[in-house]
Coordinates of C-alpha atoms in Angstrom, one line a residue:
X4 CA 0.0 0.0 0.0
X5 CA 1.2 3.8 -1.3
X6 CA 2.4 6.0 1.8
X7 CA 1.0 9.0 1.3
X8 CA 3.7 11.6 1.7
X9 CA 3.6 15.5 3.0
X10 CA 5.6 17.9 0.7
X11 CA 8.5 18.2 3.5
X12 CA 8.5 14.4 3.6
X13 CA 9.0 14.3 -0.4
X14 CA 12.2 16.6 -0.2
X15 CA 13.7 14.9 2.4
X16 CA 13.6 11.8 0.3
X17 CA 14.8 13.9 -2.8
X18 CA 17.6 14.8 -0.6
X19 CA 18.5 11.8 0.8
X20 CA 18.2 10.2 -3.7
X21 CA 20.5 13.7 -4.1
X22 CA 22.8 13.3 -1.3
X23 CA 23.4 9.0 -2.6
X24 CA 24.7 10.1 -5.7
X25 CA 26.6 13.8 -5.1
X26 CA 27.7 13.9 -1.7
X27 CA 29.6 17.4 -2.2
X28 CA 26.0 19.5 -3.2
X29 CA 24.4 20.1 0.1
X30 CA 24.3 23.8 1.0
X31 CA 21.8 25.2 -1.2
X32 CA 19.4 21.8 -0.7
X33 CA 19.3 22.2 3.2
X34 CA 18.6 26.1 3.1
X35 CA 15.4 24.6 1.8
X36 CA 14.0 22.8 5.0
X37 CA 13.4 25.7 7.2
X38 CA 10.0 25.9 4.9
X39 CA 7.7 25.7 7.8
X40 CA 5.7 22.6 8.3
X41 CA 2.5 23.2 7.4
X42 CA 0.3 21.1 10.3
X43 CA -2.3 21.9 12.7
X44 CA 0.0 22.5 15.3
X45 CA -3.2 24.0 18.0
X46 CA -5.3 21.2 18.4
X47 CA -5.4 19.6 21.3
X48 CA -2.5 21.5 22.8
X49 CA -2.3 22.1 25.7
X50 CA -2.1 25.3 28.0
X51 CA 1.1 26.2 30.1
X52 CA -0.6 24.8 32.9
X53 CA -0.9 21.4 31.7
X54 CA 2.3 21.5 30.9
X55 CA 3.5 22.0 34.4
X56 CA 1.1 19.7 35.7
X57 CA 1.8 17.4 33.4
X58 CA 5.3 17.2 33.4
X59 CA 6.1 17.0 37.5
X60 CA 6.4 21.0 38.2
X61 CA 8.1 22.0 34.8
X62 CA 11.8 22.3 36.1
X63 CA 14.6 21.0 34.7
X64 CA 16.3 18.1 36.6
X65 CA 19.6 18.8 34.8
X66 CA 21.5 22.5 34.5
X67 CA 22.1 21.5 30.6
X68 CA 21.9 24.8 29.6
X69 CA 25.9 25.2 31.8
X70 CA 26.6 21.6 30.4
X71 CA 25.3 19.3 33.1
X72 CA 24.0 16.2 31.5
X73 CA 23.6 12.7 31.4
X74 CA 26.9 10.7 30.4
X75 CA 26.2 8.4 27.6
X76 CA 28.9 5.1 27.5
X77 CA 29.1 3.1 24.3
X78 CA 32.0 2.4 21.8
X79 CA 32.0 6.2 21.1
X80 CA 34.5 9.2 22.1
X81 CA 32.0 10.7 24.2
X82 CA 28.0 10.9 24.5
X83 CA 25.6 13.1 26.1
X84 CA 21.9 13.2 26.6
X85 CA 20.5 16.6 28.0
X86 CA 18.3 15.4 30.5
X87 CA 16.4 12.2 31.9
X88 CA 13.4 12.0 30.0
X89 CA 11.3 11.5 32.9
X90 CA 11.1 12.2 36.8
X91 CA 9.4 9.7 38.0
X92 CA 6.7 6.4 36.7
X93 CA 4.3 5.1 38.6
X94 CA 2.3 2.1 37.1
X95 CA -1.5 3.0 37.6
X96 CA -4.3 -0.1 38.6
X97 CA -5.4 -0.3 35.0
X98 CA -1.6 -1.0 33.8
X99 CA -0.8 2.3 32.6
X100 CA 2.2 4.5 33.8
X101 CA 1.7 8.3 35.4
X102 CA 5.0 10.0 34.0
X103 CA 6.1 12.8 35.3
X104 CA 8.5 14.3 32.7
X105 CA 11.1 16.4 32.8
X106 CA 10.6 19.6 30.5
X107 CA 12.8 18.1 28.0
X108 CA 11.2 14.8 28.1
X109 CA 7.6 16.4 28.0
X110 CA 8.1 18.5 24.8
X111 CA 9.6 15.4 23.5
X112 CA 6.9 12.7 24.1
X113 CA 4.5 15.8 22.6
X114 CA 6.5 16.1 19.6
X115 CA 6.5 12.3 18.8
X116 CA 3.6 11.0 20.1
X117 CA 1.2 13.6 19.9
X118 CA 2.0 15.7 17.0
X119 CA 2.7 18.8 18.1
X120 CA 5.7 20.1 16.0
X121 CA 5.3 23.5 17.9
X122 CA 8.2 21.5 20.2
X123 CA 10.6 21.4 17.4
X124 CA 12.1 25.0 17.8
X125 CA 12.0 24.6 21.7
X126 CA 13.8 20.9 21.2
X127 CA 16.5 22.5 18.5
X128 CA 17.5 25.3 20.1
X129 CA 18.3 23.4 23.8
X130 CA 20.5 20.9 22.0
X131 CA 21.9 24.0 20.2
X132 CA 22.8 25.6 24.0
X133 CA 24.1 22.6 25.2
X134 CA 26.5 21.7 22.8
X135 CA 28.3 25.2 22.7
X136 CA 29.2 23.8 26.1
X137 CA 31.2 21.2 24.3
X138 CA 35.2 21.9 23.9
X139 CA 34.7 19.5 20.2
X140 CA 32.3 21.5 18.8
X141 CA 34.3 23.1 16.7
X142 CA 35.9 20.3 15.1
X143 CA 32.7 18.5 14.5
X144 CA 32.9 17.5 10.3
X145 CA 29.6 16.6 9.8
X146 CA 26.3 15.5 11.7
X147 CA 24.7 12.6 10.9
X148 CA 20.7 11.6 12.4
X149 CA 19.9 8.7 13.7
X150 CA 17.9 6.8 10.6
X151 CA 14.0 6.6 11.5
X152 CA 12.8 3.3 13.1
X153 CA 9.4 3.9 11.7
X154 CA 7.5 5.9 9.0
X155 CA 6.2 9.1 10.1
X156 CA 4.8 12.8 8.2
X157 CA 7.7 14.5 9.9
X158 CA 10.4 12.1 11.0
X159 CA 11.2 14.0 14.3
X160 CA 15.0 12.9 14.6
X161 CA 15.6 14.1 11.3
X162 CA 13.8 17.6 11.8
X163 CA 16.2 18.6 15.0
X164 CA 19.3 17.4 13.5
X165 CA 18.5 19.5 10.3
X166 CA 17.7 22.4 12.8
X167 CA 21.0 21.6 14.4
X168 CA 23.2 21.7 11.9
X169 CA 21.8 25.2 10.6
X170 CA 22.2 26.9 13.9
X171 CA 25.7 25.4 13.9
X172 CA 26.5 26.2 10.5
X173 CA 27.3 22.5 10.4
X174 CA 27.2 19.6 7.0
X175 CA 24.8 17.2 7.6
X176 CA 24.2 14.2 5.4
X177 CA 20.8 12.1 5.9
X178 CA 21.7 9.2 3.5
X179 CA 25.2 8.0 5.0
X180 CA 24.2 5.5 7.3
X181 CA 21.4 3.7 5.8
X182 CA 18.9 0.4 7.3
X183 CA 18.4 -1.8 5.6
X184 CA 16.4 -4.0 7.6
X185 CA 13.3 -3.6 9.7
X186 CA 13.6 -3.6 13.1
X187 CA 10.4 -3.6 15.0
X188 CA 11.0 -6.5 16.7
X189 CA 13.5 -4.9 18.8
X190 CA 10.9 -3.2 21.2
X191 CA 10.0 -6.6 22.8
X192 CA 13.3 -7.7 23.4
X193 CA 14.7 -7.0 26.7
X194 CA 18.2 -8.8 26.5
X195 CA 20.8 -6.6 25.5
X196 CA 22.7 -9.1 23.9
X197 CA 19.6 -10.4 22.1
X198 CA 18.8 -6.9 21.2
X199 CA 22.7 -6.3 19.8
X200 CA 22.5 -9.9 17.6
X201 CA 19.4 -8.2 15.9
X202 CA 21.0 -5.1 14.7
X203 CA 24.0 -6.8 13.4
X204 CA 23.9 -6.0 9.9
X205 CA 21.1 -3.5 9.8
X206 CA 23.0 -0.9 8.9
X207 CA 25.4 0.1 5.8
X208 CA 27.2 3.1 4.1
X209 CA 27.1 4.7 1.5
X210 CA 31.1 5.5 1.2
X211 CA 34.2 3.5 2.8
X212 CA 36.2 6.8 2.0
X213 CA 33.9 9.7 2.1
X214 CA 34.4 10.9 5.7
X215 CA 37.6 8.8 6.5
X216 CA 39.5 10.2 9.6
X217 CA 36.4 12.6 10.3
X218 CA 34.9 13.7 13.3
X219 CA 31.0 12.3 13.1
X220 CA 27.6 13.3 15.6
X221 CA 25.1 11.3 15.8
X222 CA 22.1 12.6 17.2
X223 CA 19.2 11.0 18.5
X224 CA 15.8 12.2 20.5
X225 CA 15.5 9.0 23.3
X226 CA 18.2 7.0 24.5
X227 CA 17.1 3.6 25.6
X228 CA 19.5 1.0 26.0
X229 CA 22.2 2.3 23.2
X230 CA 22.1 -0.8 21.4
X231 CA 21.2 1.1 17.8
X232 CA 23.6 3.8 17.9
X233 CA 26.2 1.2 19.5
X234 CA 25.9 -0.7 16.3
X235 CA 26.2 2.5 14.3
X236 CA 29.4 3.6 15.8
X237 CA 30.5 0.1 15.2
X238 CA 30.1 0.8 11.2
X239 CA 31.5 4.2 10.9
X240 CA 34.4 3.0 12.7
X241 CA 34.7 -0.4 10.9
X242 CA 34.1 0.2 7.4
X243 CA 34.1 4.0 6.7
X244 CA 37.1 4.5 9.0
X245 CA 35.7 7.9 10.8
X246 CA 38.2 8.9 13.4
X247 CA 36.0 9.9 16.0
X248 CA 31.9 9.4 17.2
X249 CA 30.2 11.4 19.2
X250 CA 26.5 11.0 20.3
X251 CA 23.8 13.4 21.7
X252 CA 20.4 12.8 22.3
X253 CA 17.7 15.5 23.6
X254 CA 16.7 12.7 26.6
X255 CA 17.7 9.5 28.4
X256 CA 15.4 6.7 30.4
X257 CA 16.1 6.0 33.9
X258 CA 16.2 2.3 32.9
X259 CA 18.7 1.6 29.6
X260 CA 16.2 -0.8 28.3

C-alpha cells in the first residue's frame, strides 16, 4: 500500500536520492528545509498549565543549559543526553504509567507521540545551547541523524538534527548511514545481547572513503539502552574509518532498556 507523503516528507527523500549520488551539493538543498511545516499544530494542545502539571512541576532536573548532562557510555569518544526523560513512573491499577516528565522529556513525548511540532524549535535550540558547552564542537565535520525506526509525516530525529546543523553552520548528510532492515522487533526484546545480535547487519554506508578520519555526531531524541547507535558507531568506525563518534540525544530513560 502507497504511503502518502507530505511535501517536507517528499524533499527529504529527494535529498536523501541527491545526497546517494553527489555527496559534495548540500548547502543550497538544506537552506530549503526551514520551509515551515505546514500542520495543525493547535489542536489539542495544551495550555502552560498542563504542561507543568503534566510534566512533575516544569523544572529541569539537569542544569544542561551550563553543560550538566547525562553521560552516555558506548563504543563512542564521548555521548551526552540533555536530560532524563522523565522524573518519576508510577504504574496506575489499570496497567498504565503516570509520568512525570522532565521539560525536556515532555516537549519530546509531545512532539513524537502527539503531533505537536510547535516542540521542534523549543527541542532544537536546547541541543543547540548545550552543545556550545562542548570543547569538540568546533571540530565536528559533519552531523549525521539517527535513521527513523518507523515511517512518520515528519520524522522527528531528522527535523532537530536538520535544525541543528543550521544553527551550527554544520554539513549534515541524511543518506550515509542507511537500514536496511526492519527492526520492529526490537521493542519486545529486553536482553541486550539479544537486542545487539538483531541489529547486526542492519546498517550500511554509502562510502568506505567519504568521511575517512572525520569527526561524526550522531544525534538521537531517546536513548534507551544504546544498542542502535552502538551498532552505528561500530560501522562508521569499521568500514568507513571515521576517526572519532560522538552522540547526543535530547533525553535519556532512567532504565537503559
Amino acid at each position: 500500500m502507497a504511503i502518502n507523503q507530505s511535501p517536507k516528507s517528499k524533499f527529504f527523500a529527494q535529498l536523501i536520492a541527491k545526497q546517494e549520488t553527489n555527496r559534495t551539493e548540500l548547502s543550497a538543498d538544506l537552506a530549503k528545509l526551514f520551509e515551515p511545516i505546514n500542520i495543525d499544530t493547535t489542536k489539542n494542545k495544551p495550555t502552560d498549565s498542563q504542561h507543568i502539571q503534566n510534566s512533575g512541576g516544569g523544572g529541569d532536573f539537569h542544569d544542561y543549559k551550563n553543560g550538566q548532562c547525562e553521560l552516555l557510555y558506548g563504543n563512542w569518544k564521548a555521548g551526552w543526553a540533555l536530560d532524563l526523560h522523565t522524573i518519576s513512573s508510577t504504574r496506575k491499577p489499570d496497567g498504565k504509567f503516570d509520568n512525570k516528565y522532565t521539560n525536556l522529556g515532555y516537549a519530546l513525548n509531545r512532539l513524537k507521540y502527539h503531533n505537536d511540532y510547535e516542540q521542534l524549535p523549543f527541542l532544537i535550540e536546547q541541543i543547540v545551547i548545550f552543545l556550545k558547552t562542548r570543547m569538540v564542537l568546533p571540530y565536528i565535520d559533519v552531523i549525521f541523524p539517527v535513521p527513523a525506526s518507523k515511517q512518520r509525516e515528519v520524522q522527528p530525529v531528522y527535523e532537530i538534527a536538520n535544525g541543528v546543523a543550521q544553527k551550527l553552520h554544520k554539513p549534515i548528510d541524511f543518506s550515509f548511514i542507511r537500514k536496511i532492515r526492519d527492526t520492529s522487533e526490537l521493542k519486545g526484546m529486553q536482553d541486550l545481547n539479544e537486542r545487539q545480535a538483531a541489529l547486526s547487519g542492519v546498517f550500511e554506508i554509502a562510502d568506505a572513503n567519504f568521511y575517512r578520519n572525520k569527526k561524526i555526531l550522531l544525534i538521537d531524541d531517546l536513548f534507551r539502552s544504546g544498542s542502535t547507535l552502538n551498532e552505528i558507531a561500530s560501522v562508521l568506525y569499521q568500514n568507513a574509518g571515521v576517526q572519532n563518534v560522538y552522540v547526543v540525544t535530547i533525553t535519556k530513560t532512567r532504565v537503559n532498556r
